[in-house]
Tab-separated table of C-alpha atoms in Angstrom:
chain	number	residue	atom	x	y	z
A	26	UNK	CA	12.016	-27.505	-93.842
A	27	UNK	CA	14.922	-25.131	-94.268
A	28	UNK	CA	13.934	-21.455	-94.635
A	29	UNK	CA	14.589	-20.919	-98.184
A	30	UNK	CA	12.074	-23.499	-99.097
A	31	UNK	CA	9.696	-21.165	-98.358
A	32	UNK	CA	10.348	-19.342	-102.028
A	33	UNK	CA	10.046	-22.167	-103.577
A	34	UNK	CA	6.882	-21.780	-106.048
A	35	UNK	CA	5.807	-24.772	-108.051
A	36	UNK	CA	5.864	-23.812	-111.867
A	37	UNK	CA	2.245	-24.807	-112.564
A	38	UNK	CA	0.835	-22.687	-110.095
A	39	UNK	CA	-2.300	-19.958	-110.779
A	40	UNK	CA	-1.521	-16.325	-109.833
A	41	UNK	CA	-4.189	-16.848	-106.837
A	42	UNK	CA	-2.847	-20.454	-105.597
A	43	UNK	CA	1.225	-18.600	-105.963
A	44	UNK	CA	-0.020	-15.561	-103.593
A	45	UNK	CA	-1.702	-17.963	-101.487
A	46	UNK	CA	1.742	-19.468	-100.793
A	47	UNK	CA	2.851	-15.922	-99.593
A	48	UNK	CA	0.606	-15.643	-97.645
A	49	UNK	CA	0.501	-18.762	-95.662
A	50	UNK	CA	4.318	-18.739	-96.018
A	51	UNK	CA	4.323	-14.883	-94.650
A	52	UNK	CA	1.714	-15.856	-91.678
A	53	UNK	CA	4.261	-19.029	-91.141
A	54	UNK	CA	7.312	-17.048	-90.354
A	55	UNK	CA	5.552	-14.134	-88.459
A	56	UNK	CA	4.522	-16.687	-85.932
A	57	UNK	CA	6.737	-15.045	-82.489
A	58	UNK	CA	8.210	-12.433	-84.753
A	59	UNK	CA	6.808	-9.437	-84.667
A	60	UNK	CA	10.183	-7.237	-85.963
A	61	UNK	CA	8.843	-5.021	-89.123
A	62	UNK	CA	12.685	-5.681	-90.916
A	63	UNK	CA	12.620	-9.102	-90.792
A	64	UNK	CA	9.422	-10.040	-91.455
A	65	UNK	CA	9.369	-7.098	-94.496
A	66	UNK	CA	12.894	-8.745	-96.119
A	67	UNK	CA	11.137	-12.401	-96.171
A	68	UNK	CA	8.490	-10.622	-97.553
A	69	UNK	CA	9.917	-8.962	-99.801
A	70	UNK	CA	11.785	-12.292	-100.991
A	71	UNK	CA	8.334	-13.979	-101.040
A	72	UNK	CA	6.526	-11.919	-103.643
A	73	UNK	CA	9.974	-11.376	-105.680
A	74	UNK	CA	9.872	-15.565	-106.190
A	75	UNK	CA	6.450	-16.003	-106.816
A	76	UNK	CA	6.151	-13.372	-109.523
A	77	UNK	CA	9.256	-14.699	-111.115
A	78	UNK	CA	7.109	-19.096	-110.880
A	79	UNK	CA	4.350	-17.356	-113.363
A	80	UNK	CA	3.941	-16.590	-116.920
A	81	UNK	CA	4.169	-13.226	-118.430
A	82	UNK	CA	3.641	-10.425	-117.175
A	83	UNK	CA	4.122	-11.447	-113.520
A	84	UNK	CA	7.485	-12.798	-114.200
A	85	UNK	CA	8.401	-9.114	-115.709
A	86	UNK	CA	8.414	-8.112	-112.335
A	87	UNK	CA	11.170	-6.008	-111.695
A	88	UNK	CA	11.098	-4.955	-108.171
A	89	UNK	CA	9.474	-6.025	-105.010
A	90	UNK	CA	9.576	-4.172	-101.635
A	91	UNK	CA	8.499	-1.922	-99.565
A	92	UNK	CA	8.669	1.447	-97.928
A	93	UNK	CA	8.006	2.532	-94.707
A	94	UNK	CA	6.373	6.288	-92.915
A	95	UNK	CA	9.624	7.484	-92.149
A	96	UNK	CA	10.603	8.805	-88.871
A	97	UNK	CA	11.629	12.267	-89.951
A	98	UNK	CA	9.280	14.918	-92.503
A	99	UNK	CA	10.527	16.245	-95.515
A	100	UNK	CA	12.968	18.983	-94.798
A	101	UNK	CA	11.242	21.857	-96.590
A	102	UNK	CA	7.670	21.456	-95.557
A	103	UNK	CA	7.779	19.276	-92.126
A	104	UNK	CA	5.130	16.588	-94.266
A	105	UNK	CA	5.278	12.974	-93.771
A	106	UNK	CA	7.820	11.211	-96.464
A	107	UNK	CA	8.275	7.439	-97.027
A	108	UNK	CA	11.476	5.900	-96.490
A	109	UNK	CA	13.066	2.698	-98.855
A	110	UNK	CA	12.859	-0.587	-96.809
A	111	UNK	CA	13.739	-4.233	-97.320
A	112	UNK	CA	12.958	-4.563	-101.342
A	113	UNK	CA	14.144	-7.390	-104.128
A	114	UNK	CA	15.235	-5.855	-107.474
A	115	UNK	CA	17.737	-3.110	-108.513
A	116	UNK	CA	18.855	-0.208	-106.760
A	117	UNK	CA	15.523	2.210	-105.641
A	118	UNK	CA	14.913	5.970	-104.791
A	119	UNK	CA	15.527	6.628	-100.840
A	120	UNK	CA	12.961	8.984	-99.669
A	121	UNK	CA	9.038	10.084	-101.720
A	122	UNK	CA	7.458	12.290	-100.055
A	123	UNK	CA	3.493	11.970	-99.286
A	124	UNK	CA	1.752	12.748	-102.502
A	125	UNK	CA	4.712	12.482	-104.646
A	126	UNK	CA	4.286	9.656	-107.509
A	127	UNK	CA	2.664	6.337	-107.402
A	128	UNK	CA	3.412	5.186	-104.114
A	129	UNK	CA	3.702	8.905	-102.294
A	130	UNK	CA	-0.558	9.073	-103.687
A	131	UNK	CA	-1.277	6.283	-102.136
A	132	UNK	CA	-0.029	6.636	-98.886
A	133	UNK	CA	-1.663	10.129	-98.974
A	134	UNK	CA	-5.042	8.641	-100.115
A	135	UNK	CA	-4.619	5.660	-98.408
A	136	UNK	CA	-5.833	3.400	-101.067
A	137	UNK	CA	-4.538	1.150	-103.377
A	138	UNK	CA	-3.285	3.130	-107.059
A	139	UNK	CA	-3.122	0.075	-109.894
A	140	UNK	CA	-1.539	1.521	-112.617
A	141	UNK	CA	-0.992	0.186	-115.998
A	142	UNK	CA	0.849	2.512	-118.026
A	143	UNK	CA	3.624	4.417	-115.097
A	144	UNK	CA	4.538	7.377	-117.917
A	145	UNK	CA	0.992	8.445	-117.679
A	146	UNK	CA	0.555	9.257	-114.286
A	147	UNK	CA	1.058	12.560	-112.925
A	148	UNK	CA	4.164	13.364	-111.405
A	149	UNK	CA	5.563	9.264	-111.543
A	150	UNK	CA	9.148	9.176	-109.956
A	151	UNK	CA	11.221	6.883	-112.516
A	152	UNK	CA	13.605	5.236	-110.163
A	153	UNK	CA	14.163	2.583	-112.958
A	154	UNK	CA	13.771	3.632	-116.303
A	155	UNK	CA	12.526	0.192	-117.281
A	156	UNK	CA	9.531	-0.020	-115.459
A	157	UNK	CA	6.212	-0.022	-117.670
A	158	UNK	CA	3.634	-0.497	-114.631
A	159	UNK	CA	3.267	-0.250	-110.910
A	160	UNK	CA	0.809	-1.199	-108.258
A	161	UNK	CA	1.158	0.074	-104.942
A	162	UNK	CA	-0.556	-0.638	-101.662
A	163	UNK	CA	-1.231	1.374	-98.355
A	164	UNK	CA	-0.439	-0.793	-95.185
A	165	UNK	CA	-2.562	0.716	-92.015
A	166	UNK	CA	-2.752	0.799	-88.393
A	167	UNK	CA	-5.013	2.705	-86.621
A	168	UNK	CA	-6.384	4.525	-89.775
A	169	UNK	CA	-2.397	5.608	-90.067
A	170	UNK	CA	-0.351	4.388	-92.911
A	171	UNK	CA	3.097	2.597	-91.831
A	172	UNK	CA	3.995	1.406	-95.165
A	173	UNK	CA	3.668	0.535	-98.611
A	174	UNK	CA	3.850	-2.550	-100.461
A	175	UNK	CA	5.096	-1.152	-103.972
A	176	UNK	CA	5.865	-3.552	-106.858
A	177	UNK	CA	6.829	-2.729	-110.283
A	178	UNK	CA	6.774	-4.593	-113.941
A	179	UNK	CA	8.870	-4.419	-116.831
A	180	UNK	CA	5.557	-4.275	-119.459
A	181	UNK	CA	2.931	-1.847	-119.518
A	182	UNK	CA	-0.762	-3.461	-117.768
A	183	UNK	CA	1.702	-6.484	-115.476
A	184	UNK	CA	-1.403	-6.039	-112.435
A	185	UNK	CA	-4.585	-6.486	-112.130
A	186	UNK	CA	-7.586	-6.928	-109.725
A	187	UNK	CA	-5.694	-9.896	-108.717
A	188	UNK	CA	-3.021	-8.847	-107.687
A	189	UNK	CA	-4.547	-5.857	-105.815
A	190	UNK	CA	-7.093	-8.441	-103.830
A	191	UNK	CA	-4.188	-10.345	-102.669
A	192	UNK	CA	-1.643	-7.524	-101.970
A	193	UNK	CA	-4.160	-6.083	-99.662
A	194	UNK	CA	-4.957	-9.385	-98.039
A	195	UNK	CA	-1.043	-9.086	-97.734
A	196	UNK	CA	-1.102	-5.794	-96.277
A	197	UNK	CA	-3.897	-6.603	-93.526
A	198	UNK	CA	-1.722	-9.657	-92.704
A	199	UNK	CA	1.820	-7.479	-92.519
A	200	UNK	CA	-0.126	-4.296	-90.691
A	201	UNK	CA	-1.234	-6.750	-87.258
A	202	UNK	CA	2.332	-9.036	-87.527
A	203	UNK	CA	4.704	-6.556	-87.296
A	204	UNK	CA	5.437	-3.734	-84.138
A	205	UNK	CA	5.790	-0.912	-85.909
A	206	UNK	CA	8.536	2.035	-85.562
B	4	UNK	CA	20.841	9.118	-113.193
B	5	UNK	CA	18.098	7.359	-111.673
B	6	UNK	CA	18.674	5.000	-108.872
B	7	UNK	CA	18.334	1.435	-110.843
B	8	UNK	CA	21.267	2.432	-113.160
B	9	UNK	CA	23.511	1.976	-109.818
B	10	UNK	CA	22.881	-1.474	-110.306
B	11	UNK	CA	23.923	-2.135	-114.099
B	12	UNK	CA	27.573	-3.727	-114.111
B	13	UNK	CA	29.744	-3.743	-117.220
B	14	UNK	CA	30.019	-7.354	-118.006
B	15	UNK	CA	33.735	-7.138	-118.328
B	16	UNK	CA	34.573	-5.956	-114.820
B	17	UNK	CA	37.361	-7.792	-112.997
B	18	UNK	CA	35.398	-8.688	-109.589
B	19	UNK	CA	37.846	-5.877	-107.827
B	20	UNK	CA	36.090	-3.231	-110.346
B	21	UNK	CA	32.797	-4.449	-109.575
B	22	UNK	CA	33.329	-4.442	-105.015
B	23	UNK	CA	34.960	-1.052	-106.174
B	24	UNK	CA	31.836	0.421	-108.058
B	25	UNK	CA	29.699	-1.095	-105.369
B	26	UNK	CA	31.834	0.869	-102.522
B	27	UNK	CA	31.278	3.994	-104.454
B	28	UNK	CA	28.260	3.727	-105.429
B	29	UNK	CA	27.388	2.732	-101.723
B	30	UNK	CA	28.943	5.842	-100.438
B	31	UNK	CA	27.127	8.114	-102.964
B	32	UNK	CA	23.679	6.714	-101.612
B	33	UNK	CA	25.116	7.100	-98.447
B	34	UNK	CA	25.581	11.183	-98.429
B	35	UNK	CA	22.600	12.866	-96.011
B	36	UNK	CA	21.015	9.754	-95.550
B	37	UNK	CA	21.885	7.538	-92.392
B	38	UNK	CA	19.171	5.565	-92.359
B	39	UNK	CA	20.384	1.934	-91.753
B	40	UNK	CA	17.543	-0.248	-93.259
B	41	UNK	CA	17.268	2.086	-96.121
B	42	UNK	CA	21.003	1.847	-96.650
B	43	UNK	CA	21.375	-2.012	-96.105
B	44	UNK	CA	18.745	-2.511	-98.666
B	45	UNK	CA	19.972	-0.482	-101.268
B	46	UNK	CA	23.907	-2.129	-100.623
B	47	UNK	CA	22.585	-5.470	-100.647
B	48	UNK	CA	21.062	-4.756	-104.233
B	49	UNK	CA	24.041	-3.279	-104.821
B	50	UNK	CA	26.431	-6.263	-103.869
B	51	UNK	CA	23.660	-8.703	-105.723
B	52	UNK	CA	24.009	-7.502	-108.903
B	53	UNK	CA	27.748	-7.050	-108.877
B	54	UNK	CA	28.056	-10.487	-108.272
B	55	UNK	CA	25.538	-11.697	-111.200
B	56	UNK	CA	27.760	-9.514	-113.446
B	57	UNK	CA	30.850	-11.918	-112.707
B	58	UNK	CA	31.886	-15.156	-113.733
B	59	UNK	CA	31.731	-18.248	-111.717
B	60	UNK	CA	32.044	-18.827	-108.662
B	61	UNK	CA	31.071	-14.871	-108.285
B	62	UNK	CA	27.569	-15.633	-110.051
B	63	UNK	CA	26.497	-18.196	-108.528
B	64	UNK	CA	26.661	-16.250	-105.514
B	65	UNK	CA	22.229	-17.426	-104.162
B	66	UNK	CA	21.924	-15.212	-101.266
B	67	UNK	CA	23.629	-11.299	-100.018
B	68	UNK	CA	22.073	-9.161	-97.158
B	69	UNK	CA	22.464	-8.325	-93.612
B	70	UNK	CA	22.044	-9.663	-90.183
B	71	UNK	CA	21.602	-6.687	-87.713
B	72	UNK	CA	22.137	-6.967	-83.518
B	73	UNK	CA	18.649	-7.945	-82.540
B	74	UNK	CA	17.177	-5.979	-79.993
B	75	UNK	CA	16.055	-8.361	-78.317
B	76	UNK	CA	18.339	-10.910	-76.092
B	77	UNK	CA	17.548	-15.150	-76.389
B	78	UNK	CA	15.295	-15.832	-74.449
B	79	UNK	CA	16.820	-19.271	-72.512
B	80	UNK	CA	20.383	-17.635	-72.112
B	81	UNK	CA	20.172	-13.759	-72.491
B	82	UNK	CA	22.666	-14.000	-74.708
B	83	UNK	CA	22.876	-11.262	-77.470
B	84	UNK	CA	21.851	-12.609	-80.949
B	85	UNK	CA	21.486	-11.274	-84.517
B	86	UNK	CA	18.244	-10.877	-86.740
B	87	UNK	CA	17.381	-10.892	-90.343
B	88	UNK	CA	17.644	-7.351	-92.320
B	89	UNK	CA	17.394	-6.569	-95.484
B	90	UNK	CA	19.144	-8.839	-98.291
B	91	UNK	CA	18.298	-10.239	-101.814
B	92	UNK	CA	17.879	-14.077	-102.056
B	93	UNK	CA	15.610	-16.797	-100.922
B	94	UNK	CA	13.919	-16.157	-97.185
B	95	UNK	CA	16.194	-16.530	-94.406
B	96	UNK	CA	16.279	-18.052	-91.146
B	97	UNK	CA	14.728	-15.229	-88.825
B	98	UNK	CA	17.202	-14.784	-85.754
B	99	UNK	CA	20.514	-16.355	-85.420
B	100	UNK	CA	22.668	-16.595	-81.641
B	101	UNK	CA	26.058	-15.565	-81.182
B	102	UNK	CA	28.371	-18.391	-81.656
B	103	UNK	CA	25.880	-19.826	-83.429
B	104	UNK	CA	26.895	-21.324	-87.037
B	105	UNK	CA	29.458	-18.883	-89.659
B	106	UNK	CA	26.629	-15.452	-88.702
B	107	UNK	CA	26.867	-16.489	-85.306
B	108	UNK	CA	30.862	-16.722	-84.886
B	109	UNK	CA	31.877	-13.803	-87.204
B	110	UNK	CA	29.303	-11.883	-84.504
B	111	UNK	CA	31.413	-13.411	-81.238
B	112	UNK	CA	34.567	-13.649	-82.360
B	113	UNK	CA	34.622	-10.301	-84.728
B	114	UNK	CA	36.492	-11.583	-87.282
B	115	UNK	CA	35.735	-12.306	-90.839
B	116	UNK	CA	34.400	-15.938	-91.537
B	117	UNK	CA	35.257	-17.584	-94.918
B	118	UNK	CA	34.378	-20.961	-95.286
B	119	UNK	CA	35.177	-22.686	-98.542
B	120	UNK	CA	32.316	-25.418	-97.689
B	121	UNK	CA	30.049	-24.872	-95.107
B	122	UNK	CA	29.293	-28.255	-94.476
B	123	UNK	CA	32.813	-28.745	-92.964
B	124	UNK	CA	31.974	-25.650	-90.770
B	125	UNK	CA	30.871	-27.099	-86.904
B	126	UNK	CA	27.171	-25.889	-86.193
B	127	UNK	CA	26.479	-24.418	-89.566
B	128	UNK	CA	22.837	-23.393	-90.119
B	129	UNK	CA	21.556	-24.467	-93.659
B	130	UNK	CA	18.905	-21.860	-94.313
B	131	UNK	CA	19.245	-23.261	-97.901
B	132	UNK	CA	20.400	-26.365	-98.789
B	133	UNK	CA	21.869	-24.841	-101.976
B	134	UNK	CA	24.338	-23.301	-100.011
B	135	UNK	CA	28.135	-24.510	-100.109
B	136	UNK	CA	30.528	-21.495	-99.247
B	137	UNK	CA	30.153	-18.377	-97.141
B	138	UNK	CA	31.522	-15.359	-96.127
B	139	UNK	CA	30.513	-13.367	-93.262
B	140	UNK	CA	31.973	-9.887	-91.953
B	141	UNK	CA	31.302	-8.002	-89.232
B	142	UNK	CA	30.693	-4.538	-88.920
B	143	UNK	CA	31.699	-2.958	-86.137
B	144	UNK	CA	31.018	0.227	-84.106
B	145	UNK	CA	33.065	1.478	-81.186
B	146	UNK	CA	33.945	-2.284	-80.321
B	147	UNK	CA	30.213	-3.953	-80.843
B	148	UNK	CA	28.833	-5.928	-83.644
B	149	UNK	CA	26.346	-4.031	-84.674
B	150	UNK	CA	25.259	-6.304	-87.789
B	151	UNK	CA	27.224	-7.990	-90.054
B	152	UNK	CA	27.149	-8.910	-94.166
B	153	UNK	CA	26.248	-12.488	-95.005
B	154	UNK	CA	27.279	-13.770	-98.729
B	155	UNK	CA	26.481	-17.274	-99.853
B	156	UNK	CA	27.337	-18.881	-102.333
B	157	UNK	CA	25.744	-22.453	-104.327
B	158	UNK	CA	29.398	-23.612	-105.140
B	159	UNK	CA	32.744	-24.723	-102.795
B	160	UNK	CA	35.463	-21.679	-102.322
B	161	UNK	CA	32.937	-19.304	-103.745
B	162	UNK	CA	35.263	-16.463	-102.405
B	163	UNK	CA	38.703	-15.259	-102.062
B	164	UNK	CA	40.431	-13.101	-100.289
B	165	UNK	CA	39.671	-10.156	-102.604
B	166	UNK	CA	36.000	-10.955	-101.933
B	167	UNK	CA	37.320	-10.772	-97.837
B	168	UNK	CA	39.677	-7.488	-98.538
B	169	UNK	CA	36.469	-5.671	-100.501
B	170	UNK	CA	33.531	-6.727	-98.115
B	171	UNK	CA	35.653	-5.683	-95.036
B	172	UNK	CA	36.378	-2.442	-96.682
B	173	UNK	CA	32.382	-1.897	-97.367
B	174	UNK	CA	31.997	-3.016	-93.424
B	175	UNK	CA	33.947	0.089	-92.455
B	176	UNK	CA	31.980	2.457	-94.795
B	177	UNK	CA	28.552	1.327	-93.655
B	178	UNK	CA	29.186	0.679	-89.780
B	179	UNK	CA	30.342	4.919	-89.760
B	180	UNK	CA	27.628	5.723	-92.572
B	181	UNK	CA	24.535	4.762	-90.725
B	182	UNK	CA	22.675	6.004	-87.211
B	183	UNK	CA	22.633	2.556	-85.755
B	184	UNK	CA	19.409	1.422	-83.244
């Protein structure tokens, strides 16, 4: 099978049975590659196709991706920032610092932050004006966060407890494949 | 602005407007930050979208990302070869030798690869079967390869040699914008 076969979702697919194809698909092609780039940009391309196989509001999905603990702190305050990495979807903000925003919360709480209505949490960085809803997931090693898997949808409530089962099953799978800066 | 709207091309762009708006948009994302994953990802959104804002052959343009110099050597002939970075399309085939295929000889031979049908190409690697044209360009730092931009496209002669002029001109911006590993 060529690689690009690999984002190929049948149409008739549950939201459970399409994230089971990332998964196996993701555990396929980390198999002797252990790079964090490469495996995040397949990824990355994984979840962006299998959101856009299902019926609303999965296919609303507007970005897909990741960010990673970047090597250097925030300038002013020497704390731990997140840097973009390998993502699907437009153009996204470079650096959040811990705390900051959807994603910046939970890679300072380290837990998952489903959230179904973006303008309505505290301090939400709009790097795309037309996303409605976000759900963002810590990826650990050694009680340390690495990364996040962050996706975001077009329509106000696009995740739930779903998604965030299978996201994290994603995340446990990503944290032990990868070697990690 | 936020960071999306770097991605929204006025339909009526000539496809030089569009490479030029993605070179300066590239460069402003580029200013204090050197990061080269962060910067690959956000360029190949960049480049993605420009192309979806053109007509054919432009949009049917089905994959645009990066191979980077892999750290790592083959393992049969210690031979240097590239890996997958970040890029917007269907997954990719994961690590690619020099000399190997239209990556693989833009990466030897330093030179710009356009292929009006990849099938005609000796040793091409289909990592999608919907492929039929390519262009590759290296980008190049103090005489080394140290990744190149990989554009493929689902039709024959999908590019030109504005597409060549444009994507060599980006090469030079990113290979001196970015700390390289």
């Amino acid at each position: 099978m060529v690689h690009a076969d690999a984002s190929n979702f049948a149409p008739e697919l549950t939201k459970e049975e399409a994230y089971e194809q990332v998964h196996d698909q993701a555990e396929g092609l980390f198999y002797e590659q252990r790079n964090w780039v490469c495996n995040l940009a397949n990824t990355s391309s994984l979840l962006w196709h299998a959101y856009k196989s299902l019926p609303s509001p999965s296919n609303q999905v507007n970005w897909a991706g990741f960010y990673t603990l970047s090597p250097i702190p925030t300038k002013k305050t020497n704390q731990p920032q997140l840097i973009l990495g390998p993502f699907q979807g437009k153009v996204a903000c470079q650096m959040i610092a811990f705390g900051r925003g959807v994603c910046g919360t939970a890679a300072s709480t380290k837990t998952t932050q489903l959230v179904g209505d973006v303008n309505a949490f505290p301090g939400h960085i709009a790097c795309d004006g037309a996303s409605r809803s976000e759900i963002v997931v810590p990826i650990v090693v050694d009680d340390k966060v690495v990364a996040i898997i962050d996706i975001d949808c077009a329509v106000t409530d696009g995740f739930d407890n779903v998604d965030k089962l299978w996201l994290e099953k994603l995340a446990d799978l990503v944290a032990k494949s990868c070697d990690w800066p």
